[in-house]
Short mmCIF file of C-alpha atoms and ligand atoms in Angstrom, two decimals:
data_model
loop_
_atom_site.label_atom_id
_atom_site.label_comp_id
_atom_site.label_asym_id
_atom_site.label_seq_id
_atom_site.Cartn_x
_atom_site.Cartn_y
_atom_site.Cartn_z
CA MET D 395 24.64 22.52 21.60
CA ARG D 396 27.53 22.52 24.03
CA LEU D 397 30.56 20.51 23.15
CA ALA D 398 32.48 19.20 26.08
CA GLY D 399 34.85 17.44 23.72
CA LYS D 400 34.87 15.28 20.68
CA LEU D 401 32.74 12.51 22.07
CA ALA D 402 29.31 13.16 23.46
CA GLY D 403 29.24 10.38 25.97
CA VAL D 404 31.15 7.65 27.65
CA LEU D 405 32.02 4.84 25.32
CA VAL D 406 31.51 1.28 26.32
CA ALA D 407 32.74 -1.82 24.57
CA GLY D 408 30.68 -2.98 21.62
CA LEU D 409 29.29 -6.45 21.07
CA CYS D 410 28.72 -7.19 17.42
CA LEU D 411 25.69 -9.15 16.40
CA GLY D 412 26.39 -10.69 13.04
CA GLY D 413 29.96 -9.74 12.26
CA CYS D 414 32.01 -6.61 12.86
CA ALA D 415 35.12 -5.04 11.47
CA ALA D 416 38.32 -6.62 12.75
CA SER D 417 39.13 -3.46 14.65
CA ALA D 418 35.84 -3.51 16.57
CA PRO D 419 36.15 -3.68 20.33
CA ARG D 420 34.67 -6.88 21.71
CA THR D 421 33.54 -7.93 25.13
CA SER D 422 33.86 -11.33 26.71
CA THR D 423 30.09 -11.46 27.26
CA PRO D 424 28.86 -14.72 25.77
CA VAL D 425 26.17 -14.54 23.13
CA ALA D 426 23.50 -16.97 24.24
CA PRO D 427 21.40 -18.87 21.75
CA VAL D 428 17.93 -17.40 21.78
CA ALA D 429 14.81 -19.45 21.32
CA ALA D 430 11.90 -18.09 19.31
CA ALA D 431 13.15 -14.51 19.18
CA ALA D 432 15.31 -13.12 16.43
CA ALA D 433 18.56 -11.33 17.21
CA PRO D 434 17.73 -7.65 17.60
CA THR D 435 18.13 -5.47 14.55
CA ILE D 436 18.79 -1.95 15.77
CA VAL D 437 20.04 1.05 13.77
CA PRO D 438 22.18 2.79 14.86
CA LEU D 439 23.86 -0.19 16.47
CA PRO D 440 24.00 0.32 20.24
CA GLN D 441 27.43 0.47 21.81
CA ARG D 442 26.85 -2.77 23.70
CA VAL D 443 24.20 -5.45 23.31
CA ALA D 444 24.36 -8.54 25.52
CA LEU D 445 21.86 -11.23 24.63
CA GLU D 446 20.81 -13.39 27.54
CA PRO D 447 19.00 -16.73 27.67
CA GLY D 448 15.23 -16.63 27.56
CA THR D 449 12.45 -14.65 25.98
CA LEU D 450 9.68 -12.30 27.06
CA THR D 451 6.26 -12.40 25.45
CA LEU D 452 3.97 -9.35 25.30
CA ARG D 453 0.30 -10.05 24.76
CA GLY D 454 -2.61 -7.62 25.01
CA ALA D 455 -1.56 -5.41 27.92
CA VAL D 456 1.35 -4.26 30.06
CA GLN D 457 1.79 -2.40 33.34
CA LEU D 458 3.48 0.94 33.02
CA GLN D 459 5.72 2.59 35.58
CA ALA D 460 6.85 5.73 33.83
CA ASP D 461 9.10 8.24 35.55
CA PRO D 462 6.81 11.25 36.04
CA GLN D 463 9.64 13.71 35.40
CA ALA D 464 10.44 12.30 31.99
CA TRP D 465 7.64 13.63 29.81
CA ARG D 466 9.31 12.99 26.45
CA ALA D 467 9.84 9.33 27.23
CA ARG D 468 6.32 9.02 28.63
CA ARG D 469 4.73 10.56 25.54
CA ALA D 470 6.80 8.34 23.24
CA LEU D 471 6.03 5.21 25.24
CA ASP D 472 2.30 5.92 25.30
CA ALA D 473 2.36 6.39 21.53
CA LEU D 474 4.44 3.25 20.99
CA LEU D 475 2.14 1.10 23.11
CA ALA D 476 -0.93 2.46 21.33
CA GLU D 477 0.64 1.80 17.90
CA SER D 478 1.61 -1.71 18.99
CA GLY D 479 -1.90 -2.51 20.20
CA LEU D 480 -0.74 -2.91 23.82
CA GLU D 481 -3.07 -1.58 26.48
CA VAL D 482 -1.99 -0.41 29.92
CA HIS D 483 -3.59 -2.41 32.76
CA ALA D 484 -2.81 -2.25 36.46
CA HIS D 485 -2.68 -6.05 36.76
CA ALA D 486 -1.00 -7.03 33.48
CA PRO D 487 1.79 -9.56 34.02
CA VAL D 488 4.58 -7.62 32.31
CA HIS D 489 5.96 -4.32 33.63
CA ILE D 490 7.51 -1.62 31.49
CA THR D 491 9.52 0.80 33.61
CA THR D 492 11.31 4.02 32.74
CA ALA D 493 13.50 5.49 35.45
CA LEU D 494 15.78 8.49 35.67
CA THR D 495 19.00 7.58 37.44
CA PRO D 496 21.66 9.73 39.04
CA ASP D 497 24.29 7.80 37.04
CA ALA D 498 25.84 10.57 34.95
CA ALA D 499 28.04 8.08 33.08
CA LEU D 500 25.25 7.68 30.55
CA GLY D 501 25.58 11.36 29.67
CA ALA D 502 22.86 13.56 28.19
CA GLU D 503 21.62 11.01 25.67
CA GLY D 504 22.69 7.52 26.82
CA TYR D 505 20.43 4.83 28.26
CA THR D 506 20.27 1.22 29.30
CA LEU D 507 17.50 -1.12 28.22
CA SER D 508 16.94 -4.48 29.89
CA ILE D 509 14.51 -7.14 28.84
CA ASP D 510 13.99 -10.04 31.28
CA ASP D 511 10.64 -10.73 32.91
CA GLY D 512 9.87 -7.06 32.24
CA ILE D 513 11.31 -4.15 30.30
CA THR D 514 13.35 -1.51 32.10
CA ILE D 515 14.84 1.62 30.60
CA ARG D 516 17.18 3.76 32.66
CA ALA D 517 18.88 7.02 31.76
CA HIS D 518 20.24 10.17 33.33
CA THR D 519 17.95 12.40 31.27
CA ASP D 520 14.51 12.41 29.71
CA VAL D 521 16.12 12.40 26.25
CA GLY D 522 18.19 9.34 27.22
CA LEU D 523 14.99 7.56 28.27
CA PHE D 524 13.38 8.68 25.02
CA TYR D 525 16.20 6.99 23.09
CA GLY D 526 15.62 3.83 25.09
CA VAL D 527 11.99 3.96 23.95
CA GLU D 528 13.09 4.48 20.34
CA THR D 529 15.28 1.39 20.61
CA LEU D 530 12.32 -0.53 22.03
CA ARG D 531 10.27 0.74 19.07
CA GLN D 532 12.75 -0.94 16.70
CA LEU D 533 12.58 -4.17 18.72
CA LEU D 534 8.79 -4.32 18.40
CA PRO D 535 7.17 -5.10 15.05
CA ALA D 536 6.36 -2.08 12.85
CA LYS D 537 2.78 -3.32 12.64
CA ARG D 538 0.40 -4.46 15.39
CA ALA D 539 0.78 -8.08 16.43
CA THR D 540 -1.30 -10.13 18.85
CA SER D 541 1.78 -11.59 20.47
CA ILE D 542 5.33 -10.21 20.51
CA THR D 543 8.30 -12.29 21.62
CA LEU D 544 11.49 -10.46 22.57
CA PRO D 545 14.88 -11.89 23.54
CA HIS D 546 16.18 -11.29 27.02
CA LEU D 547 18.97 -8.76 26.65
CA HIS D 548 20.81 -5.87 28.17
CA ILE D 549 21.74 -2.82 26.11
CA THR D 550 24.04 -0.02 27.19
CA ASP D 551 24.13 2.77 24.71
CA VAL D 552 25.62 6.23 24.32
CA PRO D 553 26.22 8.27 21.17
CA ALA D 554 29.71 8.87 19.87
CA TYR D 555 28.92 12.37 18.57
CA ALA D 556 26.77 15.16 19.98
CA TRP D 557 25.71 16.51 16.56
CA ARG D 558 23.82 13.97 14.48
CA GLY D 559 22.31 16.10 11.77
CA SER D 560 19.93 16.23 8.87
CA GLY D 561 20.03 19.40 6.79
CA LEU D 562 17.05 20.29 4.59
CA ASP D 563 17.04 23.06 2.00
CA VAL D 564 13.48 24.33 2.33
CA ALA D 565 14.50 27.57 0.55
CA ARG D 566 14.99 26.39 -3.02
CA SER D 567 11.77 24.43 -2.69
CA TYR D 568 9.30 24.59 0.18
CA TYR D 569 8.46 21.48 2.21
CA PRO D 570 5.01 21.21 3.81
CA VAL D 571 4.94 21.18 7.61
CA SER D 572 3.42 17.68 7.46
CA TYR D 573 6.57 16.46 5.69
CA LEU D 574 8.82 18.10 8.24
CA ARG D 575 6.88 16.45 11.08
CA ARG D 576 7.19 13.03 9.52
CA HIS D 577 10.86 13.72 8.88
CA ILE D 578 11.30 14.53 12.57
CA ASP D 579 9.60 11.22 13.47
CA LEU D 580 12.01 9.35 11.22
CA MET D 581 15.01 11.27 12.53
CA ALA D 582 13.98 10.30 16.07
CA LEU D 583 13.67 6.64 15.07
CA PHE D 584 17.35 6.78 14.07
CA LYS D 585 18.42 9.00 16.98
CA LEU D 586 19.37 11.98 14.80
CA ASN D 587 19.19 15.11 16.94
CA HIS D 588 19.81 18.25 14.84
CA LEU D 589 17.45 19.35 12.07
CA HIS D 590 19.19 22.15 10.18
CA LEU D 591 16.69 24.14 8.13
CA HIS D 592 18.19 26.21 5.32
CA LEU D 593 15.38 28.78 5.47
CA THR D 594 16.57 31.38 2.98
CA ASP D 595 18.33 31.46 -0.36
CA ASP D 596 18.13 33.20 -3.72
CA GLN D 597 15.03 31.30 -4.75
CA GLY D 598 12.96 31.71 -1.60
CA TRP D 599 12.62 33.21 1.89
CA ARG D 600 10.60 30.79 3.99
CA MET D 601 10.32 32.33 7.48
CA GLU D 602 7.81 35.00 8.41
CA ILE D 603 9.70 38.04 9.79
CA LYS D 604 7.26 40.47 11.34
CA ALA D 605 9.55 43.51 10.99
CA TYR D 606 9.96 42.83 7.26
CA PRO D 607 6.67 41.34 6.04
CA ARG D 608 7.62 41.45 2.36
CA LEU D 609 10.30 38.78 2.95
CA ALA D 610 7.55 36.18 3.28
CA GLU D 611 5.08 37.89 0.92
CA ILE D 612 7.50 38.30 -1.98
CA GLY D 613 10.42 36.04 -1.06
CA GLY D 614 8.06 33.31 0.10
CA ALA D 615 6.15 33.35 -3.15
CA SER D 616 9.12 32.33 -5.27
CA ALA D 617 10.94 29.02 -5.68
CA VAL D 618 13.43 27.29 -7.90
CA LYS D 619 12.00 26.43 -11.32
CA GLY D 620 9.61 23.52 -10.84
CA GLY D 621 9.82 23.77 -7.04
CA ARG D 622 7.26 24.60 -4.37
CA SER D 623 6.84 28.11 -2.97
CA GLY D 624 5.48 29.08 0.44
CA PHE D 625 6.62 30.23 3.85
CA TYR D 626 6.26 29.20 7.47
CA THR D 627 4.50 31.49 9.92
CA GLN D 628 6.26 31.99 13.23
CA ALA D 629 3.42 30.13 14.91
CA GLU D 630 3.99 27.13 12.61
CA LEU D 631 7.71 27.19 13.31
CA LYS D 632 7.15 27.37 17.08
CA ASP D 633 4.87 24.34 16.82
CA LEU D 634 7.50 22.52 14.81
CA VAL D 635 10.19 23.41 17.36
CA ALA D 636 8.01 21.93 20.11
CA TYR D 637 7.29 18.82 18.03
CA ALA D 638 11.02 18.33 17.49
CA ASP D 639 11.90 19.06 21.11
CA ALA D 640 9.51 16.34 22.28
CA ARG D 641 11.64 13.98 20.17
CA GLY D 642 15.05 15.15 21.39
CA ILE D 643 15.66 17.20 18.25
CA THR D 644 16.98 20.76 18.05
CA ILE D 645 15.98 22.74 14.99
CA VAL D 646 18.92 24.85 13.83
CA PRO D 647 17.68 27.69 11.62
CA GLU D 648 19.88 29.06 8.85
CA ILE D 649 19.57 32.56 7.43
CA ASP D 650 22.09 32.44 4.59
CA MET D 651 24.06 35.71 4.22
CA PRO D 652 25.70 37.84 2.86
CA SER D 653 25.13 36.16 -0.54
CA HIS D 654 22.33 33.74 -1.52
CA VAL D 655 19.99 36.67 -0.77
CA GLN D 656 18.14 37.43 -4.00
CA ALA D 657 14.78 36.67 -2.36
CA ALA D 658 15.56 39.27 0.33
CA ILE D 659 16.78 41.84 -2.21
CA ALA D 660 13.68 41.36 -4.35
CA SER D 661 11.60 42.00 -1.22
CA TYR D 662 13.63 44.98 0.07
CA PRO D 663 15.71 46.47 -2.79
CA GLU D 664 17.48 48.87 -0.43
CA LEU D 665 19.51 45.85 0.76
CA ALA D 666 21.28 45.85 -2.62
CA CYS D 667 23.96 48.33 -3.58
CA ASP D 668 22.88 51.39 -5.51
CA GLY D 669 23.09 50.65 -9.20
CA VAL D 670 22.09 47.01 -8.92
CA THR D 671 19.33 46.62 -11.46
CA ASN D 672 18.36 42.99 -11.01
CA LEU D 673 15.86 43.24 -8.20
CA SER D 674 13.53 40.42 -9.25
CA THR D 675 12.89 37.10 -7.64
CA TYR D 676 14.97 34.25 -9.06
CA SER D 677 14.24 30.68 -10.02
CA GLY D 678 17.55 29.59 -11.56
CA VAL D 679 20.35 27.62 -9.90
CA LYS D 680 23.40 29.85 -10.22
CA VAL D 681 25.14 30.88 -6.99
CA GLY D 682 27.39 33.70 -5.83
CA TRP D 683 25.98 36.54 -7.96
CA ASN D 684 24.22 38.74 -5.40
CA ILE D 685 25.09 40.17 -2.02
CA LEU D 686 23.75 42.39 0.73
CA CYS D 687 25.34 45.77 0.14
CA LEU D 688 28.21 45.60 2.62
CA GLN D 689 29.17 49.19 1.76
CA LYS D 690 25.89 50.22 3.40
CA PRO D 691 26.43 49.02 6.98
CA ASP D 692 23.72 51.35 8.26
CA VAL D 693 21.20 49.47 6.15
CA VAL D 694 22.57 45.94 6.30
CA TYR D 695 23.42 45.44 9.99
CA PRO D 696 20.12 46.69 11.43
CA PHE D 697 18.44 44.28 8.99
CA VAL D 698 20.70 41.41 10.07
CA ARG D 699 20.14 42.13 13.77
CA ASN D 700 16.38 42.56 13.47
CA VAL D 701 15.98 39.36 11.48
CA LEU D 702 18.19 37.37 13.84
CA LYS D 703 16.27 38.73 16.85
CA GLU D 704 13.07 37.25 15.47
CA VAL D 705 14.87 34.03 14.55
CA ILE D 706 16.13 33.49 18.09
CA ALA D 707 12.71 34.32 19.52
CA VAL D 708 11.26 31.41 17.53
CA PHE D 709 14.14 28.94 17.71
CA PRO D 710 15.59 28.15 21.15
CA SER D 711 18.54 26.38 19.51
CA PRO D 712 21.85 27.39 21.13
CA ASP D 713 23.29 27.39 17.61
CA ILE D 714 22.09 29.75 14.88
CA HIS D 715 23.41 29.29 11.31
CA ILE D 716 24.30 32.45 9.41
CA GLY D 717 25.36 30.80 6.13
CA GLY D 718 28.38 32.60 4.72
CA ASP D 719 28.98 30.40 1.68
CA GLU D 720 30.00 30.99 -1.90
CA ILE D 721 30.83 34.66 -2.14
CA ASP D 722 33.97 36.56 -2.94
CA ASN D 723 33.94 40.13 -1.59
CA PRO D 724 36.53 42.34 0.11
CA LEU D 725 34.14 42.99 3.01
CA TYR D 726 33.15 39.33 3.43
CA THR D 727 35.31 38.54 6.46
CA ASP D 728 34.21 41.77 8.13
CA PHE D 729 30.58 40.74 7.59
CA ILE D 730 31.18 37.33 9.15
CA ALA D 731 33.00 38.83 12.13
CA ARG D 732 30.20 41.33 12.74
CA THR D 733 27.36 38.89 12.20
CA THR D 734 28.77 36.15 14.40
CA GLN D 735 29.25 38.86 17.05
CA ILE D 736 25.57 39.86 16.71
CA VAL D 737 24.59 36.22 17.30
CA HIS D 738 26.84 36.20 20.36
CA GLU D 739 25.27 39.40 21.70
CA LEU D 740 21.87 37.78 21.27
CA GLY D 741 23.07 34.99 23.55
CA ARG D 742 23.64 32.22 21.02
CA HIS D 743 26.49 30.60 19.12
CA ALA D 744 26.85 31.11 15.40
CA VAL D 745 27.32 28.33 12.87
CA MET D 746 28.82 29.22 9.49
CA TRP D 747 29.88 27.40 6.36
CA GLU D 748 33.60 26.64 6.11
CA GLU D 749 34.59 29.83 4.25
CA GLY D 750 33.63 31.87 7.31
CA SER D 751 36.64 30.44 9.13
CA ARG D 752 38.78 33.00 7.26
CA ALA D 753 37.19 35.71 9.37
CA ASP D 754 38.18 36.77 12.85
CA THR D 755 35.51 35.17 15.03
CA ARG D 756 35.15 33.74 18.47
CA PRO D 757 36.28 30.08 18.68
CA ASP D 758 32.88 28.99 19.98
CA VAL D 759 31.48 29.55 16.48
CA LEU D 760 30.80 26.21 14.80
CA VAL D 761 32.17 25.67 11.30
CA GLN D 762 30.31 23.45 8.84
CA LEU D 763 32.67 21.75 6.40
CA TRP D 764 31.27 21.06 2.93
CA ASN D 765 34.16 20.73 0.47
CA ASP D 766 36.13 17.56 1.14
CA ASN D 767 39.40 19.33 0.43
CA TYR D 768 38.80 22.62 2.21
CA PRO D 769 41.90 23.45 4.30
CA ILE D 770 40.08 23.11 7.59
CA ALA D 771 43.19 22.75 9.78
CA GLY D 772 43.27 26.52 10.33
CA ALA D 773 39.75 26.52 11.73
CA VAL D 774 40.58 23.59 14.00
CA ALA D 775 43.74 25.34 15.19
CA LYS D 776 41.62 28.38 16.09
CA GLY D 777 39.50 26.13 18.30
CA HIS D 778 36.37 25.77 16.17
CA HIS D 779 34.32 22.61 16.42
CA LEU D 780 33.18 21.15 13.13
CA VAL D 781 29.85 20.06 11.75
CA LEU D 782 30.91 17.57 9.12
CA SER D 783 29.17 17.62 5.76
CA PRO D 784 31.95 16.82 3.27
CA CYS D 785 30.03 16.66 0.03
CA SER D 786 31.44 13.37 -1.25
CA TYR D 787 29.86 11.58 1.76
CA MET D 788 27.14 13.85 3.12
CA TYR D 789 25.53 15.70 0.17
CA LEU D 790 22.38 13.75 -0.40
CA ASP D 791 21.47 15.82 -3.48
CA GLN D 792 24.19 13.75 -5.19
CA GLY D 793 22.83 10.57 -6.73
CA ASN D 794 22.09 7.32 -4.97
CA TYR D 795 24.02 5.95 -7.97
CA ALA D 796 26.04 7.45 -10.82
CA GLY D 797 23.86 9.37 -13.23
CA GLN D 798 20.64 9.23 -11.22
CA PRO D 799 18.28 11.67 -12.97
CA GLY D 800 17.50 14.81 -10.98
CA THR D 801 20.72 14.82 -8.98
CA TYR D 802 23.89 16.88 -8.93
CA ASP D 803 27.21 15.16 -9.53
CA TRP D 804 29.56 18.12 -9.15
CA CYS D 805 31.01 16.63 -6.00
CA ARG D 806 31.24 12.95 -6.91
CA LYS D 807 30.62 11.57 -10.39
CA GLN D 808 29.95 8.08 -9.01
CA GLY D 809 27.20 9.41 -6.75
CA LEU D 810 26.90 8.62 -3.06
CA PRO D 811 25.63 5.05 -2.70
CA LEU D 812 24.63 3.86 0.76
CA ALA D 813 27.99 2.13 1.26
CA ARG D 814 29.84 5.37 0.56
CA VAL D 815 27.80 7.36 3.10
CA TYR D 816 28.32 4.58 5.65
CA GLN D 817 32.09 4.74 5.22
CA PHE D 818 32.30 8.30 6.49
CA ALA D 819 34.79 8.51 9.35
CA PRO D 820 34.16 11.54 11.57
CA GLN D 821 37.06 10.49 13.74
CA ASP D 822 39.41 11.64 10.97
CA PHE D 823 38.52 15.22 11.88
CA PRO D 824 39.80 16.73 15.09
CA SER D 825 37.18 18.61 17.10
CA ALA D 826 34.25 17.05 15.24
CA ALA D 827 30.84 17.93 16.66
CA GLY D 828 29.46 15.26 14.34
CA PRO D 829 28.17 14.54 10.84
CA GLU D 830 25.22 16.07 9.04
CA GLY D 831 23.68 14.74 5.81
CA VAL D 832 22.45 17.68 3.73
CA LEU D 833 19.74 17.57 1.08
CA TRP D 834 19.86 20.58 -1.26
CA SER D 835 16.64 21.11 -3.17
CA GLU D 836 17.52 22.56 -6.56
CA TRP D 837 16.23 19.30 -8.06
CA VAL D 838 14.05 18.08 -5.23
CA HIS D 839 10.58 19.48 -5.71
CA ASP D 840 8.24 17.03 -4.03
CA ASP D 841 8.01 14.73 -1.02
CA ALA D 842 8.64 11.52 -2.96
CA THR D 843 11.89 12.83 -4.44
CA ALA D 844 13.02 14.02 -1.01
CA ASP D 845 12.28 10.55 0.41
CA ASN D 846 14.29 8.95 -2.38
CA ARG D 847 17.34 11.09 -1.64
CA LEU D 848 17.08 10.94 2.18
CA TRP D 849 16.27 7.31 2.80
CA PRO D 850 17.85 4.94 3.46
CA ARG D 851 21.03 7.05 3.31
CA LEU D 852 20.23 9.10 6.44
CA ALA D 853 20.23 5.85 8.42
CA ALA D 854 23.89 5.48 7.41
CA VAL D 855 24.57 9.05 8.54
CA ALA D 856 22.90 8.17 11.84
CA GLU D 857 25.09 5.13 12.44
CA ALA D 858 28.25 7.05 11.45
CA ALA D 859 27.26 9.67 14.03
CA TRP D 860 26.19 7.34 16.85
CA ARG D 861 28.57 4.46 16.72
CA THR D 862 31.98 4.26 18.34
CA PRO D 863 34.56 5.24 15.74
CA GLY D 864 36.05 2.19 14.05
CA ALA D 865 33.36 -0.18 15.29
CA ARG D 866 31.19 -0.31 12.20
CA ASP D 867 30.55 -3.08 9.72
CA TYR D 868 28.63 -2.46 6.49
CA ALA D 869 27.40 -6.03 5.98
CA ASP D 870 26.00 -6.10 9.49
CA PHE D 871 24.48 -2.62 9.00
CA THR D 872 22.66 -3.68 5.83
CA ARG D 873 21.31 -6.78 7.58
CA ARG D 874 19.91 -4.69 10.41
CA LEU D 875 18.61 -1.90 8.19
CA ASN D 876 16.91 -4.35 5.85
CA ALA D 877 14.97 -5.70 8.82
CA LEU D 878 13.69 -2.17 9.51
CA ARG D 879 12.12 -1.79 6.07
CA PRO D 880 8.59 -2.30 7.49
CA PHE D 881 9.07 0.88 9.53
CA PHE D 882 9.73 2.90 6.39
CA ASP D 883 6.70 1.28 4.78
CA ALA D 884 4.55 2.07 7.81
CA TYR D 885 5.47 5.76 7.42
CA GLY D 886 4.81 5.58 3.67
CA VAL D 887 8.40 6.56 2.84
CA LYS D 888 9.19 6.43 -0.88
CA TYR D 889 12.79 5.37 -0.20
CA TYR D 890 15.36 4.61 -2.86
CA PRO D 891 15.22 0.83 -3.48
CA GLU D 892 18.84 0.33 -2.50
CA PRO D 893 20.27 -2.82 -4.14
CA ASP D 894 22.65 -3.47 -1.21
CA LEU D 895 19.55 -3.94 0.93
CA GLY D 896 17.79 -6.11 -1.60
CA TRP D 897 15.14 -3.40 -1.78
CA ASN D 898 15.05 -3.54 -5.56
CA ARG D 899 13.11 -6.79 -5.29
CA PRO D 900 9.33 -6.54 -4.98
C1 TNX T 179 26.69 24.19 -2.63
S1 TNX T 179 27.11 23.78 0.24
C2 TNX T 179 25.94 25.06 -1.87
C3 TNX T 179 24.49 25.10 -2.04
C4 TNX T 179 24.04 24.25 -3.19
C5 TNX T 179 24.79 22.94 -3.21
C6 TNX T 179 24.34 22.01 -4.28
C7 TNX T 179 26.91 25.22 0.26
C8 TNX T 179 27.28 25.83 1.49
N1 TNX T 179 26.43 25.81 -0.83
O1 TNX T 179 24.07 26.43 -2.22
O2 TNX T 179 22.68 24.03 -3.06
O3 TNX T 179 26.15 23.20 -3.35
O4 TNX T 179 24.92 20.74 -4.15
#
């Protein structure tokens, strides 16, 4: 990901449908009363929505004029029409058009969507058009309908932040590829664009590395107590990368080093210092008790380089996460400096957890904040951009409510209810790349539990990442998100029945 600056795109004035914070920018565009079509309920809220008089009805078939160069948008539109029961006919009365425009003001991800006597999506890029299609998806019913009535409107939309992330810890407990695909679908629905996979930790090594086959054989066979074991072949990961790319999503792989490596040490004991006797796989939840033997650079750095070479061959992401959390060692900063340099030599940018900012690294290394109170000013002063995961807003392994069974509360005793996540203000951090909601998996061992922790809270992360800073309103957000419940149901998501959404009622 390249960061031209704090904001990913050009911001346009917002029009609030249903009440906004007093500070929200407003336009003078009148909101017209709309007959027979409900006000649109879109999450994340577009930067500007102008309702216009009149409605458009879709029935049976549409004509399609899809920009031939925009394959992501075309694929998504074909799928959306098929799911909505709309056929494509050359003589259907309503046109749907997608068109790439030279107008660079919409940036890499912005789009416009107009509904009048047809539907027109314009964008500067294929991904921008894809987001226009995802907005259209939210405007159409989640289930097939014989007749669909839409309000005339004009939307202009660009994201506030370039990094809109979901982090999944597939290391403590493995997630099936089918879950990851559905997760990517849901991320795309909410315009999240970075899927950070925490692929390795003490309890498991999940990526096949051909130069070190025991990592997957031994490290892949272990998991946290009660969790799922397994590993992804490189072929599976390449497929997943392509699946994500077709949906505008970059998969950011993380190989967590120099600690959190018991699965690697159990697979290749020479990575541990001489005299270390605990060379078994691990299924507990303690952290910070093992380390690659940094006194053996001739063993450790060839391993690091060889693993990262295979990682970059599978993941085209410009950003490669090297971990770097929770370890106290005199050679730690040297390790971070060397490893971020290896990533640079391999032609990518490193991402590291906040502690890595103590090391001497290039400023293009991204720093991921995770402790609310970490003194991050030093990293900012050195020029690092920040991926924002302060745990009291973004750690989705903390409860949906205080005391939720199967959750951590070390970061926030009251848990992280939807409203709390929504309140996150990335604009408080200089040089923010954007927010990322992270789900650690010490206590998340199956798909249903993951759903419960991720949804609906990731939708709040998405709006915090997309929406113009300051222009957010929780009551309006819950109204819009509640209307999208049928989409979650259509995907079979076992979401947390959030009381603020009225989802506790049958
Ligand atoms: C801290 S955040 C960790 C993870 C744990 C998580 C549990 C970070 C960089 N390290 O190893 O899973 O807390 O909430």
